[in-house]
CSV table of C-alpha atoms in Angstrom, one decimal:
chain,number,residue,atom,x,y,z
E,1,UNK,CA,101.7,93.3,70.6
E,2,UNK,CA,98.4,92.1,68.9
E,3,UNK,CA,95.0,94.4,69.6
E,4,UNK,CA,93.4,93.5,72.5
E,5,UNK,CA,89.4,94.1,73.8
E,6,UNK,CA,89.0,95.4,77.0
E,7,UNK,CA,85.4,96.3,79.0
E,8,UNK,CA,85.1,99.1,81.9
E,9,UNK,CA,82.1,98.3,84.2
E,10,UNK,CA,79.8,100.5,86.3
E,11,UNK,CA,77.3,99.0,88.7
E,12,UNK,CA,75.2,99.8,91.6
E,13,UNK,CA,77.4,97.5,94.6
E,14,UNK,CA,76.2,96.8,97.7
E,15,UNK,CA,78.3,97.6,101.1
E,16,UNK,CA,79.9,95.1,102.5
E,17,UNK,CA,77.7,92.5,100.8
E,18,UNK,CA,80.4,90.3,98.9
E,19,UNK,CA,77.8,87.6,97.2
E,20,UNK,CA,75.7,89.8,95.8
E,21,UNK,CA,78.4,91.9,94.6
E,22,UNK,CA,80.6,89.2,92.6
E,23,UNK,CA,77.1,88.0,91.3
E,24,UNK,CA,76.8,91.0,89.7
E,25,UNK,CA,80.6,90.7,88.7
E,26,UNK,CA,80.2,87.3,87.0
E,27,UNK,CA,76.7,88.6,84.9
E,28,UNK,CA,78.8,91.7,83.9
E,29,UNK,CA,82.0,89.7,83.2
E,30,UNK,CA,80.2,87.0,81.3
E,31,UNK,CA,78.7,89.6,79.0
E,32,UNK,CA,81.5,91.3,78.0
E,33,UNK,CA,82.8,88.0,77.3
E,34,UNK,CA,80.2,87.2,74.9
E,35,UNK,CA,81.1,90.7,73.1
E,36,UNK,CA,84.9,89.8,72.6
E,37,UNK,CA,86.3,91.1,75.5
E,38,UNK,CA,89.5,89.5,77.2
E,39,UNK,CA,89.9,91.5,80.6
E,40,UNK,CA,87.0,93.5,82.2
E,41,UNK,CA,87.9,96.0,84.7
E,42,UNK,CA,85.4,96.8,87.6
E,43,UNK,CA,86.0,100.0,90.4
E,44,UNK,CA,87.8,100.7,93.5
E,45,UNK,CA,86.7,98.3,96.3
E,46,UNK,CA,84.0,96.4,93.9
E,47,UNK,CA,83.9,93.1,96.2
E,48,UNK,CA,82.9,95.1,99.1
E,49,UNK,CA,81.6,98.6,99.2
E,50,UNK,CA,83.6,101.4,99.6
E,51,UNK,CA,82.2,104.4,101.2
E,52,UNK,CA,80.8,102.7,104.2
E,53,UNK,CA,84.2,101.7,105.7
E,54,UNK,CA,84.6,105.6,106.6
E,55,UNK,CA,82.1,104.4,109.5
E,56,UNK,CA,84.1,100.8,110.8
E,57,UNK,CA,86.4,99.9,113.8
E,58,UNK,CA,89.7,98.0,113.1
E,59,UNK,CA,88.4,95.6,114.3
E,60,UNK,CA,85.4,95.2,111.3
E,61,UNK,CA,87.3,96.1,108.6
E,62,UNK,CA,89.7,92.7,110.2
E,63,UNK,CA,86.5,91.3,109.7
E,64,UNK,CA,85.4,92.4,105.8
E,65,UNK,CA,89.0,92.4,104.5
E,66,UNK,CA,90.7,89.6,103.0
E,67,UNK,CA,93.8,87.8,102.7
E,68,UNK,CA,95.1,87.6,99.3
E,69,UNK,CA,95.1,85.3,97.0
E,70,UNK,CA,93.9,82.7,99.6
E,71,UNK,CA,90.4,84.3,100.4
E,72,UNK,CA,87.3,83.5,99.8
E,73,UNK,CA,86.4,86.6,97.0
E,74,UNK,CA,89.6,85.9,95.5
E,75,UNK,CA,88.8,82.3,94.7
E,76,UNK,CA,85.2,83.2,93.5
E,77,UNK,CA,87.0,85.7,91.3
E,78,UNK,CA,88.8,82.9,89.5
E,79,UNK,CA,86.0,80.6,89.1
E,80,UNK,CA,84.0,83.5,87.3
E,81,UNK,CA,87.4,84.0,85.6
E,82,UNK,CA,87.3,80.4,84.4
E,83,UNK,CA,83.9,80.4,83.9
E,84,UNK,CA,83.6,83.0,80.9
E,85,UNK,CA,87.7,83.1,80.2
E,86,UNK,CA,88.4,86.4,80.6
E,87,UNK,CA,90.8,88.3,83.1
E,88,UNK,CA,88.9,90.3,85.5
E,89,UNK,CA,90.2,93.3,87.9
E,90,UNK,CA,88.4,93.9,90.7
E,91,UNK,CA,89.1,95.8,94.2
E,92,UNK,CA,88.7,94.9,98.2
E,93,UNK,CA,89.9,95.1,101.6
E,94,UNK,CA,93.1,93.3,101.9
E,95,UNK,CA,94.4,92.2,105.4
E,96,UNK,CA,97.8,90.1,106.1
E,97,UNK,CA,99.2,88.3,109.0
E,98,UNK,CA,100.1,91.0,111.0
E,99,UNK,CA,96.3,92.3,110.7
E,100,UNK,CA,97.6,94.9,108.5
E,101,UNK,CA,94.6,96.5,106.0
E,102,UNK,CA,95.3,98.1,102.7
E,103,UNK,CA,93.2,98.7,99.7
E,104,UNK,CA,93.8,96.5,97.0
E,105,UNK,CA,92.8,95.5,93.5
E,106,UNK,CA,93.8,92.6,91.8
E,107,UNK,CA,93.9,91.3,88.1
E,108,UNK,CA,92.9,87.2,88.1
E,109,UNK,CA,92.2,85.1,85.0
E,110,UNK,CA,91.7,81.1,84.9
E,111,UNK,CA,95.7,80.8,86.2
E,112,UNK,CA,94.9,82.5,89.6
E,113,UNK,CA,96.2,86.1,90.3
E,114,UNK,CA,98.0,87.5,87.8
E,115,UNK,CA,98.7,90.8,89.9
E,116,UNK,CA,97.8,92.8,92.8
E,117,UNK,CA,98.3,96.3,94.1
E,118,UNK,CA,97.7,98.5,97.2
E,119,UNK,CA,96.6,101.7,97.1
E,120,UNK,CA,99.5,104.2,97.5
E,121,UNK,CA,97.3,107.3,98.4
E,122,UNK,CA,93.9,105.1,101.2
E,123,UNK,CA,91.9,107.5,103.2
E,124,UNK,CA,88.7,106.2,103.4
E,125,UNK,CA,89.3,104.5,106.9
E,126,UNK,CA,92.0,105.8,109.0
E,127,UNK,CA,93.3,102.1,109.5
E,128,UNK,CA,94.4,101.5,106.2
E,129,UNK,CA,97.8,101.0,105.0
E,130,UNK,CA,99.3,102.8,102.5
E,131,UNK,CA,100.8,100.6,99.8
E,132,UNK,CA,104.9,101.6,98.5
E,133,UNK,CA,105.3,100.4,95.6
E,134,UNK,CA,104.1,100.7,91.2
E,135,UNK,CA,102.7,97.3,90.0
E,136,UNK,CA,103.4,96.0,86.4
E,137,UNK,CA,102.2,93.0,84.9
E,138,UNK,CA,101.8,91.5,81.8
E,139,UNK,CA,98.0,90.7,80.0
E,140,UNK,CA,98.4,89.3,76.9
E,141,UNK,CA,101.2,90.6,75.4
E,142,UNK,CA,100.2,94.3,76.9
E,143,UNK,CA,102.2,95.9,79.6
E,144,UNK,CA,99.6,97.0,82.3
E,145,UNK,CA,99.7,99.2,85.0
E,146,UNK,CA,97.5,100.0,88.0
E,147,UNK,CA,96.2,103.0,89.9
E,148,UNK,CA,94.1,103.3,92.3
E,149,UNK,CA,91.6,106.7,92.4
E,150,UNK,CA,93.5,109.1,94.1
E,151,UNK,CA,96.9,108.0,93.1
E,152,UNK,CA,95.8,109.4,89.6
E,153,UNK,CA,95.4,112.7,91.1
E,154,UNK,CA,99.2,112.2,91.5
E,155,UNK,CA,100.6,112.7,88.3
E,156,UNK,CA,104.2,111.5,89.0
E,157,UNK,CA,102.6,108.4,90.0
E,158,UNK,CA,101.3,108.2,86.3
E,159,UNK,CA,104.3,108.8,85.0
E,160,UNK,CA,106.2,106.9,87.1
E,161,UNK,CA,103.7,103.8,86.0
E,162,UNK,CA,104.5,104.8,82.5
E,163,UNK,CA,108.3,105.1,82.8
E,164,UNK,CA,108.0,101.2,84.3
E,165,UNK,CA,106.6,99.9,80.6
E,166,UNK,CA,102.9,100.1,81.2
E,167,UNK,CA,101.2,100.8,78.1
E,168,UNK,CA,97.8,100.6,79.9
E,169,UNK,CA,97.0,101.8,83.3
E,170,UNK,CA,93.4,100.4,84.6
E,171,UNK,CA,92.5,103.6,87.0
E,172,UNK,CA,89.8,101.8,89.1
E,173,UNK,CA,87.6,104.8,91.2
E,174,UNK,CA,84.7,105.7,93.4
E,175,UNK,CA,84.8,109.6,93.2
E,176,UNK,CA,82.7,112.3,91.8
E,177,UNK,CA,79.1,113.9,93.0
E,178,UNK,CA,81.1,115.2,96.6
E,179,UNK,CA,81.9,118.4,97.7
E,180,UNK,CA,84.9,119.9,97.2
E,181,UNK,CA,86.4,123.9,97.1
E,182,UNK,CA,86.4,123.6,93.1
E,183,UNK,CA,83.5,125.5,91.7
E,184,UNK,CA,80.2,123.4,90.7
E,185,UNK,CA,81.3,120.6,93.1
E,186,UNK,CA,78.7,118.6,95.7
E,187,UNK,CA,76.9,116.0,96.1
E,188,UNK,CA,73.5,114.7,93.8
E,189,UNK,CA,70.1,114.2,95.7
E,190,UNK,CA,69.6,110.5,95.6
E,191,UNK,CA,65.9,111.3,95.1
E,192,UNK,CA,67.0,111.9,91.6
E,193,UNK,CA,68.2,108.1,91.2
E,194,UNK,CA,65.5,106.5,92.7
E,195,UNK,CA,63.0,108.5,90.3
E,196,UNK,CA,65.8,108.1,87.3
E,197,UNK,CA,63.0,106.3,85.6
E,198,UNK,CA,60.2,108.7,85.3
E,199,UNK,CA,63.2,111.8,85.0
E,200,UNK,CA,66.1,110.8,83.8
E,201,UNK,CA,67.3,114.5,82.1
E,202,UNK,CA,67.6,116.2,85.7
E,203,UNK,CA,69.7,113.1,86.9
E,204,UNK,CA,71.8,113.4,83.6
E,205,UNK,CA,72.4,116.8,84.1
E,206,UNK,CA,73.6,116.4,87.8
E,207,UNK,CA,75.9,113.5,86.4
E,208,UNK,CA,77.4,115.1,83.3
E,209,UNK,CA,77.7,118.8,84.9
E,210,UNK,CA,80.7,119.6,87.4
E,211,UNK,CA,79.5,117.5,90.2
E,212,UNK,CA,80.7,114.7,88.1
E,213,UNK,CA,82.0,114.1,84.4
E,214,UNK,CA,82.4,117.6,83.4
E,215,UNK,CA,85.3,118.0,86.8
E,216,UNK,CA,86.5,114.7,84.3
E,217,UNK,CA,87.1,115.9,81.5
E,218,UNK,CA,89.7,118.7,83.2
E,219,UNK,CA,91.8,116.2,84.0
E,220,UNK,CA,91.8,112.4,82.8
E,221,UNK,CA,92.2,112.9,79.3
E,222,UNK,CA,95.5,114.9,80.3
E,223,UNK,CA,96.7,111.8,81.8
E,224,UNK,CA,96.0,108.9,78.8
E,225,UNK,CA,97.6,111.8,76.2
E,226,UNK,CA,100.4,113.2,78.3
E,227,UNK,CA,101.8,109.4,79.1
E,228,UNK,CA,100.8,108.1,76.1
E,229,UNK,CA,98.7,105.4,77.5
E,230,UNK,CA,95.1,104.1,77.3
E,231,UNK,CA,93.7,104.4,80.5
E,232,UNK,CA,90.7,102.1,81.8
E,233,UNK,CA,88.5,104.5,84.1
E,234,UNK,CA,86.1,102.8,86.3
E,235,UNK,CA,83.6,103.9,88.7
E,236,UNK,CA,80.1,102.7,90.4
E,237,UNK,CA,77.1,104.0,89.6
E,238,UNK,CA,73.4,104.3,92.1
E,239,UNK,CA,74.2,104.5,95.6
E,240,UNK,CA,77.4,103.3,98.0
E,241,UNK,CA,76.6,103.9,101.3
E,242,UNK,CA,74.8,107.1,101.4
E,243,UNK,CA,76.4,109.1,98.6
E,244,UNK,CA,75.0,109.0,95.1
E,245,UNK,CA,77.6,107.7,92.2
E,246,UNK,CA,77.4,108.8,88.5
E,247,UNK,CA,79.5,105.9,86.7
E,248,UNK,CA,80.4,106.8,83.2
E,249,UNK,CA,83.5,104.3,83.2
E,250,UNK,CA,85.3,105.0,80.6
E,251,UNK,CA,88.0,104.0,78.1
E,252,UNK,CA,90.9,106.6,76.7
E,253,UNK,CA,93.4,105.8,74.1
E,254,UNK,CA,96.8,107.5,74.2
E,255,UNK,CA,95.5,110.6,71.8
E,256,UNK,CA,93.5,111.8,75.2
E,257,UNK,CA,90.2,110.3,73.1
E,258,UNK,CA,87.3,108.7,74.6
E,259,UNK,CA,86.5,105.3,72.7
E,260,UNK,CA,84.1,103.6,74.4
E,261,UNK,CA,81.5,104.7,77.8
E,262,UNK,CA,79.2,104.0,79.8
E,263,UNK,CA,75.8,105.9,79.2
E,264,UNK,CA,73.0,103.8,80.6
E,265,UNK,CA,71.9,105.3,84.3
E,266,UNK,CA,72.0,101.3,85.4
E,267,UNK,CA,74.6,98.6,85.5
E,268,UNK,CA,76.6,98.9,82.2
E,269,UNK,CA,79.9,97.3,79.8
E,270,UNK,CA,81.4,99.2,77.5
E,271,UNK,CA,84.4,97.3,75.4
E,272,UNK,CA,86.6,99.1,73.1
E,273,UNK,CA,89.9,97.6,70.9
E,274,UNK,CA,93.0,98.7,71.8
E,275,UNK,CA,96.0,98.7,68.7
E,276,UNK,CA,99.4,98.9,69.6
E,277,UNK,CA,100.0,101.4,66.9
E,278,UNK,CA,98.6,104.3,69.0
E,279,UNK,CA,101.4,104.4,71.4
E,280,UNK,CA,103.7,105.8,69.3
E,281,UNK,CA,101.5,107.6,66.9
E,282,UNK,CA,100.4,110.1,69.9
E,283,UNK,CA,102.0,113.2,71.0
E,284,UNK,CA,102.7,111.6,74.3
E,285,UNK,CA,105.4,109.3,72.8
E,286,UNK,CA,107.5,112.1,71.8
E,287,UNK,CA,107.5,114.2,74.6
E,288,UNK,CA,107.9,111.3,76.9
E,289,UNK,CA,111.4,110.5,74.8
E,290,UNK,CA,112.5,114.8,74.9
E,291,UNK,CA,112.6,114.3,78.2
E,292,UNK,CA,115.7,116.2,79.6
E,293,UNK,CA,115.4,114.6,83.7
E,294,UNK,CA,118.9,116.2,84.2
E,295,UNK,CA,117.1,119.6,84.6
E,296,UNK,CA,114.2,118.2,87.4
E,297,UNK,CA,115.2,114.8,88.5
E,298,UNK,CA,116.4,115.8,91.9
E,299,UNK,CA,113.6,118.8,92.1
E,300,UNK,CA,111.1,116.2,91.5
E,301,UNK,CA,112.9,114.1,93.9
E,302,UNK,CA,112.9,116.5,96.7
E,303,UNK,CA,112.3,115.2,100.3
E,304,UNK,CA,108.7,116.6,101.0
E,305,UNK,CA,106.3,115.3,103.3
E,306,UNK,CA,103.4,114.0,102.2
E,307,UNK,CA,99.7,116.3,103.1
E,308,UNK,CA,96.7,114.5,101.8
E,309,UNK,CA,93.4,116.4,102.7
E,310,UNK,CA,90.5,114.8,101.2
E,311,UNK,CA,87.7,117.8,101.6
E,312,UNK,CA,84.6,115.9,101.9
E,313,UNK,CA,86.0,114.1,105.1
């Protein structure tokens, strides 16, 4: 594998407005083109808006989901692909024949889809579908994996990625700045965004405490180090639907290390190189190969059925 430049994006979407929300994809995408990058990685449900589909019938998410790779987003996601030669993920409501929805995301460059996965873990509308199965692809030359917010929260589902060859897993989110039983958790006035200009420290403070990056850092670092991977965090900053985002997309490299973030309280790249010789070099390598699955293979394996409470639902 030869190094390989890679840009997270955060930016303000707008629900369910598609146009303006791969507009803002292709500026963002053709940007981190001009700085070298060769895939850019936007958040969970980018195309469309995310938290407002806690609110819609079957019958209108039929109408804001897609069919994939023959929809309309998907096709505009290739010509901006095309357009500034550089992969791009990006998320949406996926529909098939048999009006199924799931939540997918979906890696296209200027050869049409290179992959696409559905979330394992949906809750945001109770009509979704909950995808069964890891997705592994190849970007050039890389191994790459995908995750979709909660699935992260999962960690055998990081693992399990891992175990399947994927040296980079793109963890596309919407989450922080809700409420939750874990101490410091809520969510952030949006008064403080809209007046971001004339205060910015009391937003930044509300971003970076335990409403949002600080609750972070206990946990995604663990899982770039632990597996050995360099994990792509993304996330939308400003408001979706009613609840107030803080961004800071991120990249990790396999030491647990953040190389490159998003620090402007607006739309924002960042782009960092990723070198092959990190996989091994970190602690993650060797653990991963003193594994002794003998001992826990079949207590990991146990039949258990599957609770998933989501606390600010």
């Amino acid at each position: 594998m030869e190094n390989i430049k890679i840009a997270t994006a955060q930016f303000e979407n707008r629900s369910g407005d598609k146009a303006y929300n791969l507009q803002i994809i292709d500026q963002l995408a053709g940007e981190a083109a001009l700085k070298g990058a060769q895939a850019i990685a936007f958040h969970e449900c980018s195309i469309t808006g995310y938290t407002f589909a806690r609110n819609l019938s079957k019958e209108q998410m039929l109408d804001i989901a897609e069919f994939i790779p023959d929809g309309p987003s998907i096709q505009k996601l290739q010509k901006i692909a095309t357009k500034h030669d550089i992969a791009i993920l990006a998320g949406l409501f996926e529909k098939d024949a048999n009006d199924k929805l799931y939540k997918a995301y979906v890696c296209v460059d200027k050869t049409g889809l290179i992959a696409k996965y559905r979330k394992l873990h949906p809750f945001i509308n109770p009509h979704l579908t909950p995808g069964n199965e890891y997705v592994t692809f190849d970007l050039y030359g890389w191994k790459c994996g995908i995750l979709i917010c909660y699935d992260n929260n999962i960690i055998e589902n990081v693992r399990a990625t891992k175990l399947l060859g994927a040296d980079i897993i793109f963890m596309p989110h919407v989450t922080m700045c809700t409420p939750s039983t874990r101490p410091g958790a809520g969510f952030v006035d949006p008064a403080l965004w809209h007046n971001r200009a004339a205060d910015p420290t009391s937003l930044r403070q509300e971003f970076d405490g335990l409403k949002g990056r600080a609750w972070l850092m206990k946990w995604l670092p663990a899982r770039a180090y632990d597996n050995s991977v360099y994990a792509v965090f993304s996330n939308p900053i400003g408001m979706d639907d009613d609840q107030l985002k803080n961004g800071c997309s991120m990249i990790l490299d396999p030491f647990g290390d953040i190389i490159a973030e998003c620090r402007e309280l607006d739309n924002d790249i960042a782009i960092a190189t990723f070198t092959p010789e990190k996989l091994q070099q970190a602690g993650g390598y060797r653990y991963i190969q003193a594994r002794r699955p003998g001992l826990y293979g079949t207590i990991i394996g146990k039949e258990h059925v599957s609770e998933q409470r989501v606390v600010w639902l």
